[in-house]
């Protein structure tokens, strides 16, 4: 699970990192992002875009936002199937947080990727209608089994895409489930756990 993450970088760095244009004027980043916060995601539609979206899918039946989707079954679930095929995004991050249970205490750990300033978590986005009738865009972060480093802390982790797989994930023409599933793996990148 990924319940909080960080994007501690300015917007100019995001533009440079993703070679993207800003779709929104007021984009800010945070050192700790919580579910339902509006944060930047990277989408591909007539070019690469940085846009704001709310963290957590809100289908009509959900009692709380769906902030994560299990990567192993995401393409089978009606809630995520359409977005998996037509609404994939990158969720830029500088770190994510996980709580390690040790001696009956929960210790908050900050996890980043070695030698990578901003990394990309695999995400999905979709538009929803609020109870007040307003349209908003929301995103969810895909998770997978923990790699060997993360397994010491938790059994799940966000899907962290390697830079060479980011284009494959964003490609709106890619609808081959088999090829997309090959990108949903525990990260082989070296993590820094604080």
Coordinates of N, CA, C and O in Angstrom, one line a residue:
X1 N 0.8 -1.2 0.0 CA 0.0 0.0 0.0 C 0.9 1.2 0.0 O 2.0 1.2 0.5
X2 N 0.4 2.3 -0.6 CA 1.1 3.6 -0.6 C 0.1 4.6 0.0 O -0.9 5.0 -0.7
X3 N 0.2 5.0 1.2 CA -0.8 5.8 1.9 C -0.3 7.3 2.0 O -1.2 8.2 2.2
X4 N 0.9 7.5 1.7 CA 1.5 8.9 1.7 C 2.7 8.9 0.9 O 3.5 7.9 0.8
X5 N 3.0 10.0 0.2 CA 4.2 10.2 -0.5 C 4.6 11.6 -0.6 O 3.9 12.5 0.0
X6 N 5.8 11.9 -1.1 CA 6.3 13.3 -1.2 C 6.6 13.7 -2.6 O 7.0 12.8 -3.4
X7 N 6.4 14.9 -2.9 CA 6.9 15.5 -4.2 C 7.6 16.8 -3.8 O 6.9 17.9 -3.8
X8 N 8.8 16.7 -3.4 CA 9.5 17.9 -2.8 C 10.4 18.4 -4.0 O 11.6 18.3 -3.9
X9 N 9.8 19.0 -5.0 CA 10.5 19.6 -6.1 C 9.6 20.7 -6.7 O 8.4 20.7 -6.6
X10 N 10.3 21.7 -7.3 CA 9.5 22.8 -7.9 C 9.0 22.4 -9.3 O 9.4 21.5 -9.9
X11 N 8.1 23.2 -9.7 CA 7.4 22.9 -11.0 C 8.3 23.0 -12.2 O 8.2 22.2 -13.1
X12 N 9.3 23.8 -12.1 CA 10.3 23.9 -13.2 C 11.1 22.6 -13.4 O 11.3 22.1 -14.5
X13 N 11.4 22.0 -12.3 CA 12.1 20.7 -12.3 C 11.2 19.6 -12.9 O 11.6 18.7 -13.7
X14 N 9.9 19.7 -12.6 CA 8.9 18.7 -13.2 C 8.8 18.9 -14.7 O 8.8 17.9 -15.4
X15 N 8.8 20.1 -15.1 CA 8.7 20.4 -16.6 C 9.9 19.8 -17.3 O 9.8 19.2 -18.3
X16 N 11.1 20.1 -16.7 CA 12.3 19.6 -17.3 C 12.4 18.1 -17.3 O 12.7 17.4 -18.2
X17 N 12.0 17.5 -16.1 CA 12.1 16.0 -16.0 C 11.3 15.3 -16.9 O 11.6 14.3 -17.5
X18 N 10.0 15.8 -17.1 CA 9.1 15.0 -18.0 C 8.9 15.6 -19.4 O 8.1 15.1 -20.1
X19 N 9.6 16.7 -19.7 CA 9.4 17.4 -21.0 C 8.0 17.6 -21.3 O 7.4 17.2 -22.3
X20 N 7.3 18.2 -20.3 CA 5.8 18.3 -20.3 C 5.4 19.8 -20.2 O 6.2 20.6 -19.8
X21 N 4.2 20.1 -20.6 CA 3.7 21.4 -20.5 C 2.7 21.4 -19.3 O 2.1 20.4 -19.0
X22 N 2.5 22.6 -18.7 CA 1.5 22.7 -17.6 C 0.1 22.9 -18.1 O -0.1 23.9 -18.8
X23 N -0.8 22.1 -17.7 CA -2.2 22.2 -18.1 C -2.9 23.1 -17.1 O -3.9 23.7 -17.4
X24 N -2.4 23.3 -15.9 CA -3.0 24.1 -14.8 C -2.0 25.2 -14.4 O -0.8 25.0 -14.5
X25 N -2.6 26.3 -14.0 CA -1.7 27.4 -13.7 C -1.2 27.3 -12.2 O -0.1 27.7 -12.0
X26 N -2.0 26.8 -11.3 CA -1.6 26.8 -9.9 C -1.3 25.4 -9.5 O -2.1 24.7 -8.9
X27 N 0.0 25.0 -9.8 CA 0.4 23.7 -9.3 C 1.5 23.9 -8.2 O 2.5 24.6 -8.4
X28 N 1.2 23.2 -7.1 CA 2.2 23.3 -6.0 C 2.6 21.8 -5.6 O 1.8 20.9 -5.9
X29 N 3.7 21.7 -5.0 CA 4.1 20.4 -4.6 C 4.3 20.4 -3.1 O 4.3 21.4 -2.5
X30 N 4.4 19.2 -2.5 CA 4.4 19.1 -1.0 C 5.4 18.1 -0.5 O 5.7 17.1 -1.2
X31 N 5.9 18.3 0.7 CA 6.9 17.3 1.2 C 6.1 16.1 1.9 O 6.8 15.1 2.2
X32 N 4.8 16.2 2.0 CA 4.0 15.1 2.4 C 2.6 15.2 1.9 O 1.9 16.1 2.2
X33 N 2.3 14.2 1.0 CA 1.0 14.3 0.3 C 0.1 13.2 0.9 O 0.4 12.1 1.1
X34 N -1.2 13.7 1.2 CA -2.2 12.8 1.9 C -3.3 12.5 0.8 O -3.5 13.2 -0.1
X35 N -4.0 11.4 1.1 CA -5.1 11.1 0.2 C -6.1 12.3 0.2 O -6.3 13.0 1.2
X36 N -6.7 12.5 -1.0 CA -7.6 13.6 -1.3 C -6.9 14.9 -1.6 O -7.6 15.8 -2.0
X37 N -5.6 15.0 -1.5 CA -4.9 16.2 -1.9 C -4.9 16.3 -3.4 O -4.9 15.2 -4.1
X38 N -4.9 17.5 -3.9 CA -4.7 17.7 -5.4 C -3.2 17.8 -5.7 O -2.6 18.7 -5.1
X39 N -2.7 17.0 -6.5 CA -1.3 17.0 -6.8 C -1.1 16.8 -8.3 O -2.0 16.3 -9.0
X40 N 0.2 17.1 -8.8 CA 0.4 16.9 -10.2 C 0.5 15.4 -10.6 O 1.0 14.6 -9.9
X41 N -0.1 15.1 -11.8 CA 0.1 13.8 -12.5 C 0.6 14.1 -13.9 O 0.4 15.2 -14.4
X42 N 1.2 13.2 -14.5 CA 1.7 13.3 -15.9 C 0.8 12.5 -16.8 O 0.7 11.3 -16.6
X43 N 0.2 13.1 -17.8 CA -0.7 12.4 -18.7 C -0.1 12.6 -20.2 O 0.7 13.5 -20.4
X44 N -0.6 11.8 -21.1 CA -0.2 11.9 -22.5 C -1.5 12.0 -23.3 O -2.3 11.1 -23.4
X45 N -1.7 13.2 -23.8 CA -2.8 13.5 -24.7 C -2.4 14.7 -25.5 O -2.3 15.8 -25.0
X46 N -2.2 14.5 -26.8 CA -1.7 15.6 -27.7 C -0.4 16.1 -27.1 O -0.3 17.4 -26.9
X47 N 0.5 15.3 -26.6 CA 1.7 15.7 -26.0 C 1.7 15.4 -24.5 O 0.6 14.9 -24.0
X48 N 2.8 15.6 -23.8 CA 2.9 15.3 -22.4 C 2.4 16.5 -21.6 O 2.9 17.6 -21.8
X49 N 1.6 16.2 -20.6 CA 1.0 17.3 -19.8 C 1.2 17.0 -18.3 O 1.2 15.9 -17.8
X50 N 1.3 18.1 -17.6 CA 1.3 18.1 -16.1 C 0.0 18.7 -15.7 O -0.3 19.9 -16.1
X51 N -0.8 18.0 -15.0 CA -2.1 18.5 -14.6 C -2.4 18.1 -13.1 O -1.8 17.2 -12.6
X52 N -3.3 18.8 -12.5 CA -3.7 18.5 -11.1 C -4.8 17.5 -11.1 O -5.7 17.6 -11.9
X53 N -4.7 16.6 -10.1 CA -5.8 15.6 -9.9 C -5.9 15.3 -8.4 O -4.9 15.5 -7.7
X54 N -7.0 14.8 -8.0 CA -7.2 14.5 -6.6 C -6.8 13.1 -6.3 O -7.3 12.2 -7.1
X55 N -6.1 12.8 -5.3 CA -5.6 11.5 -5.0 C -6.7 10.7 -4.4 O -7.2 10.9 -3.3
X56 N -7.2 9.7 -5.2 CA -8.2 8.8 -4.7 C -9.4 8.7 -5.6 O -10.2 9.7 -5.7
X57 N -9.7 7.6 -6.2 CA -10.9 7.4 -7.0 C -12.1 7.4 -6.1 O -12.0 6.9 -5.0
X58 N -13.2 8.0 -6.6 CA -14.4 8.1 -5.8 C -15.6 7.6 -6.6 O -16.5 8.3 -6.9
X59 N -15.6 6.3 -6.9 CA -16.9 5.7 -7.5 C -18.0 5.9 -6.5 O -17.9 6.0 -5.3
X60 N -19.3 5.9 -7.1 CA -20.5 6.2 -6.3 C -20.6 5.2 -5.1 O -21.2 5.6 -4.1
X61 N -20.1 4.0 -5.2 CA -20.3 3.1 -4.1 C -19.3 3.2 -3.0 O -19.4 2.6 -1.9
X62 N -18.2 3.9 -3.2 CA -17.0 3.9 -2.3 C -17.4 4.8 -1.1 O -17.9 5.9 -1.2
X63 N -17.0 4.3 0.1 CA -17.2 5.1 1.3 C -16.0 5.9 1.6 O -16.1 6.9 2.3
X64 N -14.9 5.6 1.0 CA -13.7 6.4 1.2 C -12.9 6.3 -0.2 O -13.1 5.4 -1.0
X65 N -12.0 7.3 -0.4 CA -11.3 7.3 -1.7 C -10.4 6.0 -1.9 O -9.8 5.5 -0.9
X66 N -10.4 5.5 -3.1 CA -9.6 4.4 -3.5 C -8.2 4.9 -3.9 O -8.1 5.3 -5.1
X67 N -7.3 5.0 -3.0 CA -6.0 5.6 -3.2 C -5.0 4.6 -3.9 O -4.0 5.1 -4.5
X68 N -5.3 3.3 -3.8 CA -4.4 2.3 -4.4 C -5.2 1.3 -5.2 O -6.4 1.1 -4.9
X69 N -4.6 0.7 -6.2 CA -5.2 -0.4 -6.9 C -4.1 -1.5 -7.0 O -2.9 -1.2 -7.3
X70 N -4.5 -2.7 -6.7 CA -3.6 -3.8 -6.8 C -3.2 -4.1 -8.3 O -4.1 -4.4 -9.1
X71 N -1.9 -3.9 -8.6 CA -1.5 -4.1 -9.9 C -1.7 -5.4 -10.5 O -2.0 -5.6 -11.7
X72 N -1.7 -6.5 -9.7 CA -1.9 -7.8 -10.2 C -3.3 -8.1 -10.8 O -3.5 -9.0 -11.6
X73 N -4.3 -7.3 -10.3 CA -5.7 -7.6 -10.7 C -6.4 -6.3 -11.2 O -7.6 -6.4 -11.5
X74 N -5.7 -5.3 -11.4 CA -6.3 -4.0 -11.7 C -7.1 -4.1 -13.1 O -8.1 -3.5 -13.2
X75 N -6.6 -4.8 -14.0 CA -7.2 -4.9 -15.3 C -8.5 -5.7 -15.3 O -9.3 -5.7 -16.2
X76 N -8.7 -6.5 -14.2 CA -9.9 -7.3 -14.1 C -11.0 -6.6 -13.4 O -12.2 -7.0 -13.5
X77 N -10.7 -5.6 -12.6 CA -11.7 -4.9 -11.8 C -12.5 -3.9 -12.6 O -11.9 -3.0 -13.2
X78 N -13.9 -3.9 -12.5 CA -14.7 -3.0 -13.2 C -14.3 -1.5 -12.9 O -14.4 -0.6 -13.7
X79 N -14.0 -1.3 -11.6 CA -13.7 0.1 -11.2 C -12.5 0.7 -11.9 O -12.4 1.9 -12.1
X80 N -11.5 -0.2 -12.3 CA -10.2 0.3 -12.8 C -10.0 -0.1 -14.3 O -9.1 0.4 -14.9
X81 N -10.8 -1.0 -14.8 CA -10.5 -1.5 -16.2 C -10.4 -0.5 -17.3 O -9.5 -0.5 -18.0
X82 N -11.4 0.4 -17.3 CA -11.4 1.5 -18.3 C -10.1 2.4 -18.2 O -9.5 2.6 -19.2
X83 N -9.8 2.8 -17.0 CA -8.6 3.6 -16.8 C -7.4 2.9 -17.1 O -6.4 3.5 -17.6
X84 N -7.3 1.6 -16.8 CA -6.1 0.8 -17.1 C -5.8 0.8 -18.6 O -4.7 0.8 -19.0
X85 N -6.9 0.8 -19.4 CA -6.7 0.8 -20.9 C -6.6 2.2 -21.4 O -5.8 2.4 -22.4
X86 N -7.2 3.2 -20.9 CA -7.3 4.5 -21.5 C -6.9 5.7 -20.6 O -6.9 6.8 -21.0
X87 N -6.6 5.4 -19.3 CA -6.3 6.5 -18.4 C -5.1 6.3 -17.5 O -5.1 6.4 -16.3
X88 N -4.0 5.9 -18.2 CA -2.8 5.6 -17.4 C -2.0 7.0 -17.2 O -2.0 7.8 -18.1
X89 N -1.4 7.1 -16.1 CA -0.6 8.3 -15.8 C 0.6 8.0 -15.0 O 0.8 6.9 -14.5
X90 N 1.5 9.0 -14.9 CA 2.7 8.9 -14.0 C 2.4 9.7 -12.8 O 1.8 10.8 -12.9
X91 N 2.7 9.2 -11.6 CA 2.6 10.0 -10.4 C 4.0 10.4 -9.9 O 4.7 9.5 -9.4
X92 N 4.5 11.6 -10.2 CA 5.8 11.9 -9.8 C 6.0 12.0 -8.3 O 5.1 12.5 -7.6
X93 N 7.1 11.5 -7.8 CA 7.4 11.5 -6.4 C 8.9 11.7 -6.1 O 9.7 11.3 -7.0
X94 N 9.2 12.2 -5.0 CA 10.6 12.2 -4.5 C 10.8 11.2 -3.4 O 11.9 10.8 -3.1
X95 N 9.7 10.7 -2.8 CA 9.8 9.6 -1.8 C 8.4 9.1 -1.5 O 7.4 9.8 -2.0
X96 N 8.3 8.0 -0.9 CA 7.0 7.5 -0.4 C 7.2 7.1 1.1 O 8.4 6.9 1.5
X97 N 6.1 7.0 1.8 CA 6.2 6.6 3.2 C 5.6 5.3 3.5 O 4.5 5.0 2.9
X98 N 6.1 4.5 4.4 CA 5.5 3.3 4.9 C 5.8 3.1 6.3 O 6.8 3.7 6.8
X99 N 5.0 2.4 7.0 CA 5.1 2.3 8.5 C 5.6 0.9 8.8 O 4.9 -0.1 8.4
X100 N 6.7 0.8 9.4 CA 7.3 -0.5 9.8 C 6.9 -0.9 11.2 O 7.0 0.0 12.1
X101 N 6.4 -2.1 11.4 CA 6.0 -2.5 12.8 C 7.2 -3.2 13.4 O 7.8 -4.1 12.9
X102 N 7.6 -2.6 14.5 CA 8.8 -3.1 15.2 C 8.6 -3.0 16.7 O 8.3 -1.9 17.2
X103 N 8.7 -4.1 17.4 CA 8.4 -4.1 18.9 C 7.1 -3.5 19.3 O 7.0 -2.7 20.2
X104 N 6.1 -3.9 18.5 CA 4.7 -3.4 18.8 C 4.5 -1.9 18.6 O 3.6 -1.3 19.1
X105 N 5.5 -1.3 17.8 CA 5.4 0.1 17.5 C 5.4 0.3 16.0 O 6.0 -0.5 15.3
X106 N 4.8 1.4 15.5 CA 4.9 1.7 14.1 C 5.8 2.8 13.9 O 5.7 3.9 14.5
X107 N 6.8 2.6 13.1 CA 7.9 3.5 12.8 C 7.7 4.0 11.3 O 7.7 3.2 10.4
X108 N 7.6 5.3 11.2 CA 7.4 5.9 9.8 C 8.7 5.9 9.1 O 9.7 6.4 9.6
X109 N 8.7 5.3 7.9 CA 9.9 5.2 7.1 C 9.7 6.0 5.8 O 8.7 6.0 5.2
X110 N 10.8 6.8 5.4 CA 10.8 7.5 4.2 C 11.6 6.7 3.2 O 12.8 6.4 3.5
X111 N 11.0 6.4 2.0 CA 11.7 5.6 1.0 C 11.9 6.4 -0.3 O 10.9 7.0 -0.8
X112 N 13.1 6.5 -0.7 CA 13.4 7.2 -2.0 C 14.2 6.2 -2.9 O 14.6 5.1 -2.5
X113 N 14.5 6.7 -4.1 CA 15.2 5.8 -5.1 C 16.6 6.4 -5.2 O 16.8 7.6 -5.4
X114 N 17.6 5.6 -5.0 CA 19.0 6.0 -5.1 C 19.3 6.6 -6.4 O 19.0 6.1 -7.5
X115 N 20.0 7.8 -6.4 CA 20.4 8.5 -7.6 C 19.3 9.0 -8.5 O 19.6 9.2 -9.7
X116 N 18.1 9.0 -8.0 CA 17.0 9.5 -8.8 C 16.3 10.6 -8.1 O 15.7 10.4 -7.0
X117 N 16.3 11.8 -8.6 CA 15.7 13.0 -7.9 C 14.1 12.8 -7.8 O 13.5 12.9 -6.8
X118 N 13.6 12.6 -9.0 CA 12.1 12.4 -9.1 C 11.9 11.1 -9.8 O 12.4 10.8 -10.9
X119 N 11.1 10.2 -9.2 CA 10.8 8.9 -9.8 C 9.3 8.9 -10.1 O 8.5 9.8 -9.7
X120 N 8.9 7.9 -10.9 CA 7.5 7.8 -11.4 C 6.8 6.6 -10.9 O 7.3 5.5 -11.1
X121 N 5.7 6.8 -10.2 CA 4.8 5.7 -9.8 C 3.8 5.5 -10.8 O 3.2 6.5 -11.4
X122 N 3.4 4.2 -11.1 CA 2.4 4.0 -12.1 C 1.0 4.3 -11.5 O 0.7 3.9 -10.4
X123 N 0.3 5.1 -12.3 CA -1.0 5.5 -11.8 C -2.1 5.4 -12.9 O -1.8 5.2 -14.1
X124 N -3.3 5.6 -12.4 CA -4.5 5.6 -13.3 C -5.3 6.8 -13.0 O -5.3 7.3 -11.8
X125 N -6.0 7.4 -14.0 CA -6.8 8.6 -13.7 C -8.2 8.4 -14.4 O -8.3 7.7 -15.3
X126 N -9.1 9.1 -13.8 CA -10.5 9.1 -14.3 C -11.2 10.4 -13.8 O -10.8 10.9 -12.8
X127 N -12.2 10.8 -14.5 CA -13.0 11.9 -14.1 C -14.3 11.4 -13.3 O -14.9 10.4 -13.7
X128 N -14.6 12.1 -12.2 CA -15.7 11.8 -11.4 C -16.6 13.1 -11.2 O -16.1 14.2 -11.5
X129 N -17.8 12.8 -10.7 CA -18.7 13.9 -10.3 C -18.9 14.0 -8.8 O -19.2 13.0 -8.2
X130 N -18.6 15.1 -8.2 CA -18.8 15.2 -6.8 C -20.2 15.3 -6.4 O -21.1 15.4 -7.3
X131 N -20.5 15.1 -5.1 CA -21.9 15.2 -4.6 C -22.6 16.5 -5.0 O -23.8 16.6 -5.1
X132 N -21.7 17.6 -5.1 CA -22.3 18.9 -5.5 C -22.4 19.1 -7.0 O -22.9 20.1 -7.4
X133 N -22.1 18.0 -7.7 CA -22.3 18.1 -9.2 C -21.1 18.6 -10.0 O -21.2 18.9 -11.1
X134 N -20.0 18.8 -9.3 CA -18.8 19.3 -10.0 C -17.9 18.2 -10.5 O -17.7 17.2 -9.8
X135 N -17.4 18.3 -11.7 CA -16.5 17.3 -12.3 C -15.1 17.6 -11.8 O -14.6 18.7 -11.7
X136 N -14.4 16.4 -11.4 CA -13.0 16.5 -11.0 C -12.3 15.3 -11.5 O -12.9 14.2 -11.7
X137 N -11.0 15.5 -11.7 CA -10.1 14.4 -12.1 C -9.4 13.8 -10.9 O -9.0 14.5 -10.0
X138 N -9.4 12.4 -10.8 CA -8.8 11.8 -9.7 C -7.8 10.7 -10.2 O -7.9 10.3 -11.3
X139 N -6.9 10.4 -9.3 CA -5.9 9.3 -9.7 C -5.8 8.3 -8.5 O -6.1 8.6 -7.4
X140 N -5.2 7.1 -8.9 CA -4.9 6.1 -7.9 C -3.5 5.6 -8.3 O -3.1 5.7 -9.4
X141 N -2.8 5.1 -7.3 CA -1.5 4.6 -7.5 C -1.5 3.0 -7.4 O -2.1 2.4 -6.5
X142 N -0.9 2.4 -8.4 CA -0.8 1.0 -8.5 C 0.2 0.5 -7.5 O 1.3 1.1 -7.3
X143 N -0.1 -0.7 -6.8 CA 0.8 -1.3 -5.9 C 1.1 -2.7 -6.4 O 0.3 -3.3 -7.2
X144 N 2.2 -3.3 -5.9 CA 2.6 -4.6 -6.2 C 3.3 -5.3 -5.0 O 3.5 -4.6 -4.0
X145 N 3.7 -6.5 -5.2 CA 4.5 -7.1 -4.1 C 5.8 -6.3 -3.8 O 6.3 -5.7 -4.7
X146 N 6.2 -6.3 -2.6 CA 7.4 -5.6 -2.2 C 8.7 -6.3 -2.8 O 8.7 -7.5 -3.0
X147 N 9.7 -5.5 -3.2 CA 10.9 -6.1 -3.6 C 11.7 -6.5 -2.3 O 11.2 -6.3 -1.2
X148 N 12.9 -7.0 -2.4 CA 13.6 -7.6 -1.3 C 13.9 -6.5 -0.2 O 13.8 -6.8 1.0
X149 N 14.2 -5.3 -0.6 CA 14.4 -4.2 0.3 C 13.1 -3.8 1.1 O 13.1 -3.7 2.3
X150 N 12.0 -3.6 0.4 CA 10.8 -3.2 1.0 C 10.2 -4.3 1.9 O 9.5 -4.0 2.8
X151 N 10.4 -5.6 1.5 CA 9.9 -6.7 2.2 C 10.2 -6.7 3.7 O 9.5 -7.3 4.5
X152 N 11.3 -6.0 4.1 CA 11.7 -5.9 5.5 C 10.8 -5.0 6.2 O 10.7 -5.1 7.5
X153 N 10.0 -4.2 5.5 CA 9.2 -3.2 6.1 C 7.7 -3.5 5.9 O 6.9 -3.5 6.8
X154 N 7.3 -3.9 4.7 CA 5.9 -4.1 4.3 C 5.9 -5.1 3.2 O 6.8 -5.2 2.4
X155 N 4.7 -5.7 3.0 CA 4.6 -6.7 1.9 C 4.2 -6.1 0.6 O 4.1 -6.8 -0.4
X156 N 3.8 -4.8 0.5 CA 3.4 -4.2 -0.7 C 4.3 -2.9 -0.9 O 4.8 -2.4 0.0
X157 N 4.3 -2.4 -2.2 CA 5.0 -1.2 -2.5 C 4.3 -0.6 -3.7 O 3.7 -1.3 -4.5
X158 N 4.5 0.7 -4.0 CA 4.0 1.3 -5.2 C 4.8 0.7 -6.4 O 5.9 0.3 -6.3
X159 N 4.1 0.7 -7.6 CA 4.8 0.3 -8.8 C 5.7 1.5 -9.2 O 5.1 2.5 -9.6
X160 N 7.0 1.3 -9.1 CA 7.9 2.4 -9.6 C 8.4 2.0 -10.9 O 9.1 1.0 -11.1
X161 N 8.1 2.8 -11.9 CA 8.5 2.6 -13.3 C 9.9 3.0 -13.5 O 10.3 4.1 -13.1
X162 N 10.7 2.2 -14.2 CA 12.0 2.7 -14.6 C 11.8 3.8 -15.7 O 10.8 3.8 -16.4
X163 N 12.8 4.7 -15.8 CA 12.6 5.8 -16.8 C 12.3 5.3 -18.2 O 11.5 5.9 -18.9
X164 N 12.9 4.2 -18.6 CA 12.7 3.7 -20.0 C 11.3 3.1 -20.1 O 10.8 2.9 -21.2
X165 N 10.6 2.7 -19.0 CA 9.2 2.2 -19.1 C 8.2 3.3 -19.0 O 7.0 3.0 -19.2
X166 N 8.5 4.5 -18.7 CA 7.5 5.5 -18.5 C 6.8 5.8 -19.8 O 5.5 5.9 -19.8
X167 N 7.5 5.9 -20.9 CA 6.8 6.1 -22.2 C 5.9 4.9 -22.6 O 4.8 5.2 -23.1
X168 N 6.3 3.7 -22.3 CA 5.4 2.6 -22.5 C 4.1 2.6 -21.7 O 3.0 2.3 -22.2
X169 N 4.3 3.0 -20.5 CA 3.1 3.1 -19.6 C 2.1 4.2 -20.1 O 0.9 4.1 -20.0
X170 N 2.7 5.4 -20.5 CA 1.9 6.5 -20.9 C 1.2 6.4 -22.3 O 0.3 7.0 -22.6
X171 N 1.8 5.5 -23.1 CA 1.4 5.4 -24.5 C -0.1 5.1 -24.6 O -0.6 4.0 -24.3
X172 N -0.9 6.1 -25.1 CA -2.4 5.9 -25.1 C -2.8 4.9 -26.2 O -3.9 4.3 -26.1
X173 N -1.9 4.5 -27.1 CA -2.2 3.5 -28.1 C -1.9 2.1 -27.6 O -2.3 1.1 -28.3
X174 N -1.3 2.0 -26.5 CA -1.0 0.6 -26.0 C -2.2 0.1 -25.2 O -2.5 0.6 -24.1
X175 N -2.8 -1.0 -25.7 CA -3.9 -1.6 -25.0 C -3.7 -3.1 -24.8 O -4.6 -3.8 -24.4
X176 N -2.5 -3.5 -25.1 CA -2.1 -4.9 -24.9 C -1.9 -5.2 -23.4 O -0.9 -4.8 -22.9
X177 N -2.9 -5.9 -22.8 CA -2.8 -6.2 -21.4 C -1.6 -6.9 -21.0 O -0.9 -6.6 -20.0
X178 N -1.1 -7.9 -21.8 CA 0.1 -8.6 -21.5 C 1.3 -7.7 -21.4 O 2.1 -7.9 -20.5
X179 N 1.4 -6.8 -22.4 CA 2.6 -5.9 -22.4 C 2.5 -4.9 -21.2 O 3.6 -4.6 -20.6
X180 N 1.3 -4.5 -20.9 CA 1.2 -3.6 -19.7 C 1.5 -4.3 -18.4 O 2.1 -3.7 -17.5
X181 N 1.0 -5.5 -18.3 CA 1.3 -6.3 -17.1 C 2.7 -6.5 -16.8 O 3.2 -6.5 -15.6
X182 N 3.5 -6.6 -17.8 CA 5.0 -6.8 -17.7 C 5.7 -5.6 -17.0 O 6.8 -5.7 -16.5
X183 N 5.0 -4.4 -17.0 CA 5.5 -3.2 -16.3 C 5.2 -3.2 -14.8 O 5.7 -2.4 -14.1
X184 N 4.2 -4.0 -14.4 CA 3.7 -4.0 -13.0 C 4.5 -5.0 -12.2 O 4.1 -6.1 -12.0
X185 N 5.7 -4.6 -11.8 CA 6.6 -5.5 -11.1 C 7.2 -4.8 -9.9 O 7.2 -3.5 -9.8
X186 N 7.7 -5.5 -8.9 CA 8.5 -4.9 -7.8 C 9.7 -4.2 -8.4 O 10.4 -4.7 -9.3
X187 N 10.0 -3.0 -7.9 CA 11.0 -2.2 -8.5 C 12.4 -2.9 -8.3 O 12.8 -3.2 -7.2
X188 N 13.2 -2.9 -9.5 CA 14.5 -3.4 -9.4 C 15.5 -2.3 -9.0 O 16.7 -2.6 -8.7
X189 N 15.0 -1.1 -8.9 CA 15.9 0.1 -8.5 C 16.3 0.0 -7.0 O 15.5 -0.5 -6.2
X190 N 17.4 0.5 -6.7 CA 17.9 0.5 -5.3 C 17.2 1.6 -4.5 O 17.2 2.7 -4.9
X191 N 16.6 1.2 -3.4 CA 15.9 2.1 -2.6 C 16.8 2.6 -1.4 O 17.6 1.9 -0.9
X192 N 16.5 3.8 -1.0 CA 17.1 4.4 0.3 C 16.0 4.4 1.3 O 15.0 5.1 1.1
X193 N 16.1 3.7 2.4 CA 15.1 3.7 3.4 C 15.6 4.4 4.7 O 16.7 4.1 5.2
X194 N 14.9 5.4 5.1 CA 15.3 6.2 6.2 C 14.4 6.0 7.4 O 13.2 5.8 7.2

